[in-house]
């Protein structure tokens, strides 16, 4: 017989309740990068807008950075760890695939027994996690969800590749998503373009080390086709950002902040131009001192905008992540 | 109607001027985008996208790296314009 199943009951809407970030202690200026590549501070700044980035030390692991950022986000939301019903961790730089690092992070945070899992969605990982969290809350499978973006991209950086050596940074950013009486996270416009999977990629799969003498194989690193990525990010992602605004019913004039993935200042500048964002909109430019931290970049930039008073609680922000996959996710949120 | 070589050069000069701030009269067929006109690889993408719109032409990423000089770009557009 087909038994009648009780429907799940969630909150009417979801919102970001708190945000937290962790940046590794060690600040790495362009001068240090220049020991390995033939370039200049001026060249790096003009191509990327990056002046410094943070690189993690041995004690600043994917787990410890996540616990720092997650703990701050939980406190910022005014909650205690045991109120977290699910932990989603987005990362591409945690090198032990099983078990998911989310379970260890949840345990270290003292959250009890939440659902906990990792996702892999490159630089769109935060947006993917946010979409999942919103769905879980409105579906009723969790009341409060911790979404963490965390990377140690210095582990995947080829210091001798002059096109990418200066780009990447380490860090963790986190938000707590919870129930809301009003809509505070818009529809997510997301997707993937697997035909462009070679555009940004890890140079080699890990099993090369099993199949070949590891002394003969260079350690994997991130590579990208700069021009192709730039074109896609600026022109295609501007369309996605516009669609997110349209689907949320928010006009550019009503935006307070724009928090794009912090890939490169040139991409950010060109996106603003292509989107024709009004001048009053505050633009996150955290990439200058944080570098590209992939999944961590949006929550880190959000935390910094709020901490420095450039944006305030209740402001309306457009967020968009895009990267390896290629994948993307954009939405409009009310800032915590 | 397809644009002439002269029209394409004039249009490209305006685009390069808008994106890189180079005076239009400096944008000549024998000039290299990177070495002479200070158009770096990312600005080149902006030039290419603007040229695609203006001249109704598709310039795939793989072809962009072959456009070293203004003349290369003019020839490409002349041959591929819709």
Short mmCIF file of C-alpha atoms in Angstrom, two decimals:
data_model
loop_
_atom_site.label_atom_id
_atom_site.label_comp_id
_atom_site.label_asym_id
_atom_site.label_seq_id
_atom_site.Cartn_x
_atom_site.Cartn_y
_atom_site.Cartn_z
CA UNK A 1 0.00 0.00 0.00
CA UNK A 2 1.07 3.58 -0.50
CA UNK A 3 1.16 5.10 2.98
CA UNK A 4 0.42 8.76 3.42
CA UNK A 5 3.67 10.58 4.17
CA UNK A 6 3.59 13.63 6.37
CA UNK A 7 4.96 16.64 4.47
CA UNK A 8 8.04 18.40 5.76
CA UNK A 9 7.49 21.87 7.11
CA UNK A 10 10.10 24.55 6.72
CA UNK A 11 10.44 28.27 7.27
CA UNK A 12 8.67 30.52 4.74
CA UNK A 13 11.95 32.14 3.74
CA UNK A 14 15.67 32.10 4.57
CA UNK A 15 18.24 34.79 5.34
CA UNK A 16 21.90 35.17 6.17
CA UNK A 17 22.04 35.67 9.93
CA UNK A 18 25.75 36.05 10.49
CA UNK A 19 29.10 36.11 8.71
CA UNK A 20 32.67 35.34 9.78
CA UNK A 21 36.08 35.16 8.17
CA UNK A 22 39.58 33.93 8.82
CA UNK A 23 42.67 35.19 7.03
CA UNK A 24 45.98 33.42 7.69
CA UNK A 25 48.54 35.35 9.75
CA UNK A 26 51.23 35.50 7.10
CA UNK A 27 50.86 38.32 4.59
CA UNK A 28 52.70 37.68 1.33
CA UNK A 29 53.56 40.79 -0.72
CA UNK A 30 54.23 40.73 -4.46
CA UNK A 31 57.97 41.10 -3.75
CA UNK A 32 58.00 37.58 -2.31
CA UNK A 33 56.28 36.17 -5.41
CA UNK A 34 58.88 37.89 -7.59
CA UNK A 35 61.61 35.64 -6.17
CA UNK A 36 60.15 32.85 -8.30
CA UNK A 37 58.96 34.56 -11.50
CA UNK A 38 60.30 37.11 -13.93
CA UNK A 39 57.74 39.87 -13.44
CA UNK A 40 57.25 43.08 -11.48
CA UNK A 41 55.05 44.51 -8.76
CA UNK A 42 53.64 46.96 -11.33
CA UNK A 43 52.83 44.16 -13.79
CA UNK A 44 51.07 42.06 -11.15
CA UNK A 45 49.07 45.02 -9.86
CA UNK A 46 48.04 46.18 -13.33
CA UNK A 47 46.94 42.68 -14.43
CA UNK A 48 45.21 41.63 -11.22
CA UNK A 49 44.93 44.49 -8.73
CA UNK A 50 46.56 42.23 -6.15
CA UNK A 51 49.12 43.76 -3.78
CA UNK A 52 49.22 41.16 -1.00
CA UNK A 53 47.62 37.85 -0.13
CA UNK A 54 47.57 35.61 2.94
CA UNK A 55 49.21 32.21 2.86
CA UNK A 56 48.48 29.65 5.52
CA UNK A 57 51.15 28.26 7.81
CA UNK A 58 51.37 24.59 8.79
CA UNK A 59 48.92 25.09 11.67
CA UNK A 60 46.38 26.93 9.56
CA UNK A 61 44.67 23.96 7.98
CA UNK A 62 41.43 23.75 6.04
CA UNK A 63 39.81 22.55 9.26
CA UNK A 64 41.27 25.13 11.66
CA UNK A 65 40.58 28.08 9.34
CA UNK A 66 37.01 26.82 8.88
CA UNK A 67 36.48 26.49 12.61
CA UNK A 68 37.68 30.07 13.14
CA UNK A 69 35.42 31.50 10.42
CA UNK A 70 32.48 29.27 11.29
CA UNK A 71 32.70 30.07 14.98
CA UNK A 72 32.64 33.79 14.21
CA UNK A 73 29.66 33.41 11.89
CA UNK A 74 27.73 31.47 14.54
CA UNK A 75 28.51 34.12 17.17
CA UNK A 76 27.62 36.90 14.70
CA UNK A 77 24.24 35.21 14.16
CA UNK A 78 23.69 35.22 17.93
CA UNK A 79 23.48 31.45 18.01
CA UNK A 80 25.29 28.68 19.84
CA UNK A 81 26.97 25.83 17.92
CA UNK A 82 24.40 23.22 18.93
CA UNK A 83 21.72 25.18 17.06
CA UNK A 84 23.42 24.40 13.73
CA UNK A 85 21.53 21.65 11.92
CA UNK A 86 23.75 21.30 8.88
CA UNK A 87 27.32 22.17 7.87
CA UNK A 88 28.20 22.60 4.19
CA UNK A 89 31.86 23.08 3.31
CA UNK A 90 32.92 24.13 -0.17
CA UNK A 91 36.57 23.58 -1.00
CA UNK A 92 38.88 22.30 -3.74
CA UNK A 93 42.01 22.29 -1.61
CA UNK A 94 41.32 19.75 1.12
CA UNK A 95 43.51 16.85 0.08
CA UNK A 96 41.87 14.03 2.00
CA UNK A 97 38.70 13.15 0.17
CA UNK A 98 37.20 10.80 2.73
CA UNK A 99 35.73 11.52 5.17
CA UNK A 100 34.28 14.91 4.28
CA UNK A 101 36.10 17.66 6.19
CA UNK A 102 32.68 19.12 7.11
CA UNK A 103 32.15 16.41 9.72
CA UNK A 104 35.43 17.20 11.50
CA UNK A 105 34.71 20.94 11.35
CA UNK A 106 31.22 20.39 12.78
CA UNK A 107 32.71 18.32 15.58
CA UNK A 108 35.44 20.86 16.38
CA UNK A 109 32.81 23.62 16.48
CA UNK A 110 30.80 21.66 19.05
CA UNK A 111 27.70 21.51 16.89
CA UNK A 112 26.40 18.13 18.04
CA UNK A 113 25.32 15.87 15.19
CA UNK A 114 24.39 18.08 12.24
CA UNK A 115 24.18 16.90 8.64
CA UNK A 116 27.66 17.64 7.30
CA UNK A 117 29.11 17.32 3.83
CA UNK A 118 31.56 18.88 1.37
CA UNK A 119 30.80 20.28 -2.05
CA UNK A 120 33.13 20.95 -4.96
CA UNK A 121 32.03 23.89 -7.07
CA UNK A 122 35.23 25.90 -7.40
CA UNK A 123 34.84 29.64 -7.09
CA UNK A 124 31.04 29.32 -7.28
CA UNK A 125 31.07 27.09 -4.19
CA UNK A 126 29.75 29.71 -1.82
CA UNK A 127 26.73 30.43 -4.03
CA UNK A 128 26.07 26.72 -4.47
CA UNK A 129 26.23 26.21 -0.69
CA UNK A 130 23.96 29.19 -0.08
CA UNK A 131 21.36 27.81 -2.53
CA UNK A 132 21.45 24.43 -0.79
CA UNK A 133 21.16 26.04 2.65
CA UNK A 134 18.18 28.11 1.60
CA UNK A 135 16.48 25.01 0.22
CA UNK A 136 17.15 23.02 3.39
CA UNK A 137 15.69 25.76 5.58
CA UNK A 138 12.55 26.33 3.53
CA UNK A 139 12.14 22.56 3.20
CA UNK A 140 12.47 22.08 6.94
CA UNK A 141 15.43 19.68 6.92
CA UNK A 142 17.48 22.15 8.96
CA UNK A 143 16.71 25.30 10.89
CA UNK A 144 20.19 26.83 10.79
CA UNK A 145 22.82 25.94 8.23
CA UNK A 146 26.50 26.86 8.39
CA UNK A 147 27.99 27.43 4.92
CA UNK A 148 31.77 27.61 4.78
CA UNK A 149 34.01 28.41 1.81
CA UNK A 150 37.62 27.52 2.58
CA UNK A 151 40.79 27.19 0.53
CA UNK A 152 44.52 26.69 0.89
CA UNK A 153 45.24 27.53 -2.73
CA UNK A 154 48.90 28.14 -1.92
CA UNK A 155 49.11 24.32 -1.92
CA UNK A 156 47.91 24.30 -5.54
CA UNK A 157 49.99 27.24 -6.76
CA UNK A 158 52.83 26.78 -9.22
CA UNK A 159 55.26 29.41 -7.95
CA UNK A 160 57.11 29.36 -11.25
CA UNK A 161 54.08 30.03 -13.47
CA UNK A 162 54.19 33.75 -14.08
CA UNK A 163 50.53 33.82 -15.16
CA UNK A 164 49.14 32.42 -11.90
CA UNK A 165 51.82 32.48 -9.17
CA UNK A 166 50.54 35.78 -7.78
CA UNK A 167 46.81 35.10 -8.01
CA UNK A 168 45.88 32.77 -5.23
CA UNK A 169 45.43 33.14 -1.49
CA UNK A 170 44.27 31.14 1.50
CA UNK A 171 41.44 31.73 3.95
CA UNK A 172 37.97 30.80 5.10
CA UNK A 173 34.66 32.64 5.02
CA UNK A 174 31.40 31.46 6.53
CA UNK A 175 27.77 32.43 6.91
CA UNK A 176 24.94 31.08 9.00
CA UNK A 177 21.66 30.84 7.11
CA UNK A 178 18.42 30.62 9.06
CA UNK A 179 14.67 31.18 8.92
CA UNK A 180 13.15 34.50 7.88
CA UNK A 181 9.67 36.02 7.76
CA UNK A 182 10.62 38.01 4.65
CA UNK A 183 12.48 36.90 1.52
CA UNK A 184 16.15 37.77 2.09
CA UNK A 185 17.88 35.46 -0.39
CA UNK A 186 16.68 35.77 -3.97
CA UNK A 187 16.34 33.05 -6.58
CA UNK A 188 19.72 31.52 -7.43
CA UNK A 189 20.77 31.74 -11.06
CA UNK A 190 23.30 28.95 -11.39
CA UNK A 191 24.67 26.52 -13.88
CA UNK A 192 27.66 24.82 -15.43
CA UNK A 193 29.44 24.82 -18.79
CA UNK A 194 31.34 21.55 -18.87
CA UNK A 195 32.46 22.14 -22.45
CA UNK A 196 34.86 24.69 -20.93
CA UNK A 197 36.20 22.38 -18.22
CA UNK A 198 39.78 22.78 -19.47
CA UNK A 199 39.72 26.56 -19.07
CA UNK A 200 40.53 26.44 -15.36
CA UNK A 201 41.83 23.16 -14.05
CA UNK A 202 44.21 21.26 -11.83
CA UNK A 203 47.11 20.25 -14.05
CA UNK A 204 47.13 16.56 -13.07
CA UNK A 205 44.83 14.16 -11.25
CA UNK A 206 46.15 12.72 -7.99
CA UNK A 207 46.30 9.15 -9.28
CA UNK A 208 49.24 10.13 -11.47
CA UNK A 209 51.24 9.65 -8.28
CA UNK A 210 50.04 6.12 -7.97
CA UNK A 211 50.77 5.27 -11.58
CA UNK A 212 54.12 7.00 -12.06
CA UNK A 213 57.31 7.57 -10.16
CA UNK A 214 56.35 10.67 -8.19
CA UNK A 215 59.86 12.10 -8.50
CA UNK A 216 59.25 12.49 -12.23
CA UNK A 217 55.89 14.23 -11.95
CA UNK A 218 55.48 17.83 -11.00
CA UNK A 219 53.03 18.38 -8.15
CA UNK A 220 49.59 19.43 -9.45
CA UNK A 221 48.72 23.12 -9.58
CA UNK A 222 45.92 25.31 -10.85
CA UNK A 223 46.16 26.55 -14.43
CA UNK A 224 43.88 28.77 -16.40
CA UNK A 225 43.52 30.24 -19.84
CA UNK A 226 43.55 33.88 -18.81
CA UNK A 227 41.95 35.49 -21.84
CA UNK A 228 39.19 32.90 -22.18
CA UNK A 229 38.40 33.12 -18.46
CA UNK A 230 38.39 36.91 -18.58
CA UNK A 231 36.00 37.02 -21.54
CA UNK A 232 33.64 34.49 -19.97
CA UNK A 233 33.76 36.12 -16.53
CA UNK A 234 33.16 39.66 -17.73
CA UNK A 235 30.64 39.21 -20.50
CA UNK A 236 28.81 35.96 -19.76
CA UNK A 237 28.76 36.50 -16.00
CA UNK A 238 27.40 40.03 -16.40
CA UNK A 239 24.37 38.41 -18.06
CA UNK A 240 24.02 35.97 -15.18
CA UNK A 241 24.28 38.78 -12.64
CA UNK A 242 21.63 40.75 -14.52
CA UNK A 243 19.38 37.69 -14.56
CA UNK A 244 19.79 37.31 -10.78
CA UNK A 245 18.70 40.93 -10.35
CA UNK A 246 15.73 40.41 -12.67
CA UNK A 247 14.61 37.22 -10.95
CA UNK A 248 14.87 38.88 -7.54
CA UNK A 249 12.91 41.86 -8.86
CA UNK A 250 15.65 44.21 -7.71
CA UNK A 251 16.70 47.12 -9.91
CA UNK A 252 20.39 48.12 -10.02
CA UNK A 253 19.39 51.44 -8.40
CA UNK A 254 18.09 49.53 -5.38
CA UNK A 255 21.40 47.76 -4.77
CA UNK A 256 23.70 48.85 -1.96
CA UNK A 257 26.58 46.49 -2.60
CA UNK A 258 28.08 44.28 -5.29
CA UNK A 259 30.11 41.35 -3.98
CA UNK A 260 31.52 39.40 -6.91
CA UNK A 261 33.95 36.50 -6.55
CA UNK A 262 37.31 38.13 -5.92
CA UNK A 263 39.18 36.66 -8.88
CA UNK A 264 40.89 39.68 -10.31
CA UNK A 265 40.34 43.45 -10.05
CA UNK A 266 40.27 43.77 -13.82
CA UNK A 267 37.36 41.34 -14.02
CA UNK A 268 35.56 43.26 -11.27
CA UNK A 269 36.11 46.62 -13.01
CA UNK A 270 34.97 45.34 -16.39
CA UNK A 271 31.93 43.61 -14.88
CA UNK A 272 30.81 46.87 -13.27
CA UNK A 273 31.16 48.59 -16.63
CA UNK A 274 29.29 45.87 -18.51
CA UNK A 275 26.53 45.73 -15.86
CA UNK A 276 26.30 49.54 -15.81
CA UNK A 277 26.06 49.52 -12.01
CA UNK A 278 25.12 52.91 -10.53
CA UNK A 279 27.96 54.77 -8.80
CA UNK A 280 26.38 54.58 -5.36
CA UNK A 281 26.77 50.79 -5.27
CA UNK A 282 29.64 49.76 -2.98
CA UNK A 283 31.89 47.26 -4.75
CA UNK A 284 33.88 44.64 -2.82
CA UNK A 285 37.56 44.91 -3.74
CA UNK A 286 38.99 42.53 -1.18
CA UNK A 287 41.12 40.85 -3.87
CA UNK A 288 43.71 43.62 -3.46
CA UNK A 289 44.84 42.32 -0.07
CA UNK A 290 43.42 38.80 -0.04
CA UNK A 291 44.08 37.48 -3.55
CA UNK A 292 41.78 34.93 -5.11
CA UNK A 293 40.57 32.54 -2.40
CA UNK A 294 38.03 30.72 -4.59
CA UNK A 295 35.05 29.51 -2.52
CA UNK A 296 36.10 31.66 0.45
CA UNK A 297 36.25 34.95 -1.43
CA UNK A 298 32.61 36.11 -1.29
CA UNK A 299 32.00 35.54 2.43
CA UNK A 300 35.44 37.02 3.21
CA UNK A 301 34.64 40.10 1.12
CA UNK A 302 31.18 40.34 2.68
CA UNK A 303 32.66 40.17 6.16
CA UNK A 304 35.16 42.91 5.32
CA UNK A 305 32.55 45.25 3.81
CA UNK A 306 30.49 44.94 6.99
CA UNK A 307 33.46 45.14 9.38
CA UNK A 308 34.79 48.32 7.74
CA UNK A 309 31.37 49.97 7.59
CA UNK A 310 31.35 50.13 3.79
CA UNK A 311 28.11 48.15 3.95
CA UNK A 312 25.68 47.67 6.78
CA UNK A 313 23.22 45.12 8.06
CA UNK A 314 20.02 45.17 6.00
CA UNK A 315 21.75 46.38 2.84
CA UNK A 316 20.87 44.68 -0.43
CA UNK A 317 23.81 42.98 -2.16
CA UNK A 318 24.27 41.21 -5.48
CA UNK A 319 26.64 38.24 -5.12
CA UNK A 320 28.08 36.20 -7.96
CA UNK A 321 30.61 33.38 -7.97
CA UNK A 322 32.17 31.85 -11.09
CA UNK A 323 35.08 29.60 -11.80
CA UNK A 324 36.46 26.15 -12.53
CA UNK A 325 33.90 23.84 -14.08
CA UNK A 326 33.05 26.19 -15.49
CA UNK A 327 30.36 26.87 -12.90
CA UNK A 328 28.52 29.94 -11.69
CA UNK A 329 25.94 31.05 -9.14
CA UNK A 330 24.42 34.48 -8.55
CA UNK A 331 21.76 35.80 -6.23
CA UNK A 332 20.61 38.89 -4.38
CA UNK A 333 20.79 38.85 -0.57
CA UNK A 334 20.00 41.03 2.39
CA UNK A 335 23.24 41.46 4.34
CA UNK A 336 23.32 40.19 7.93
CA UNK B 1 27.13 46.11 -46.06
CA UNK B 2 30.61 44.89 -45.23
CA UNK B 3 33.04 47.46 -43.87
CA UNK B 4 36.12 48.44 -45.88
CA UNK B 5 39.67 48.15 -44.58
CA UNK B 6 39.67 51.87 -43.92
CA UNK B 7 36.40 51.75 -42.00
CA UNK B 8 37.59 48.82 -39.90
CA UNK B 9 40.83 50.61 -39.02
CA UNK B 10 38.89 53.72 -38.06
CA UNK B 11 36.49 51.69 -35.92
CA UNK B 12 39.30 49.77 -34.23
CA UNK B 13 41.10 53.03 -33.48
CA UNK B 14 38.01 54.34 -31.72
CA UNK B 15 37.69 51.11 -29.73
CA UNK B 16 41.36 51.12 -28.69
CA UNK B 17 41.02 54.78 -27.75
CA UNK B 18 38.03 54.06 -25.55
CA UNK B 19 39.54 51.02 -23.83
CA UNK B 20 43.22 51.92 -23.53
CA UNK B 21 43.13 55.71 -23.94
CA UNK B 22 45.47 55.65 -26.96
CA UNK B 23 45.00 58.56 -29.41
CA UNK B 24 43.17 57.29 -32.50
CA UNK B 25 45.88 58.60 -34.84
CA UNK B 26 48.43 56.26 -33.19
CA UNK B 27 46.41 53.17 -34.06
CA UNK B 28 48.04 52.19 -37.36
CA UNK B 29 48.19 48.90 -39.23
CA UNK B 30 51.79 48.11 -38.34
CA UNK B 31 51.41 48.79 -34.60
CA UNK B 32 51.60 45.91 -32.13
CA UNK B 33 48.79 45.94 -29.59
CA UNK B 34 51.01 44.95 -26.66
CA UNK B 35 54.35 46.51 -27.57
CA UNK B 36 53.24 49.79 -29.17
CA UNK B 37 49.75 50.52 -27.90
CA UNK B 38 49.90 49.31 -24.29
CA UNK B 39 46.93 47.01 -24.82
CA UNK B 40 47.62 44.08 -22.47
CA UNK B 41 46.13 40.61 -22.85
CA UNK B 42 43.02 41.45 -20.81
CA UNK B 43 42.39 44.78 -22.53
CA UNK B 44 42.81 42.88 -25.80
CA UNK B 45 39.79 40.79 -24.84
CA UNK B 46 37.79 43.99 -24.34
CA UNK B 47 38.95 45.28 -27.73
CA UNK B 48 37.98 42.00 -29.36
CA UNK B 49 34.51 41.92 -27.79
CA UNK B 50 33.86 45.53 -28.81
CA UNK B 51 35.06 44.75 -32.35
CA UNK B 52 32.79 41.69 -32.51
CA UNK B 53 29.79 43.85 -31.74
CA UNK B 54 30.76 46.66 -34.05
CA UNK B 55 31.65 44.57 -37.08
CA UNK B 56 29.30 41.62 -36.62
CA UNK B 57 32.16 39.13 -36.47
CA UNK B 58 33.04 36.24 -34.15
CA UNK B 59 36.63 36.12 -32.92
CA UNK B 60 37.14 32.91 -30.88
CA UNK B 61 39.63 32.86 -27.98
CA UNK B 62 41.98 30.61 -29.97
CA UNK B 63 42.25 33.23 -32.71
CA UNK B 64 42.76 36.21 -30.39
CA UNK B 65 46.37 35.28 -29.66
CA UNK B 66 47.22 35.46 -33.36
CA UNK B 67 46.14 39.09 -33.56
CA UNK B 68 49.49 40.70 -32.80
CA UNK B 69 49.18 43.91 -34.78
CA UNK B 70 46.35 46.23 -35.68
CA UNK B 71 46.80 45.00 -39.27
CA UNK B 72 46.25 41.37 -38.14
CA UNK B 73 42.96 42.41 -36.54
CA UNK B 74 41.83 44.46 -39.54
CA UNK B 75 42.59 41.54 -41.91
CA UNK B 76 40.79 39.09 -39.63
CA UNK B 77 37.68 41.24 -39.47
CA UNK B 78 37.77 41.94 -43.19
CA UNK B 79 37.80 38.19 -43.88
CA UNK B 80 35.27 37.08 -41.25
CA UNK B 81 32.73 39.90 -41.01
CA UNK B 82 29.08 38.96 -41.50
#
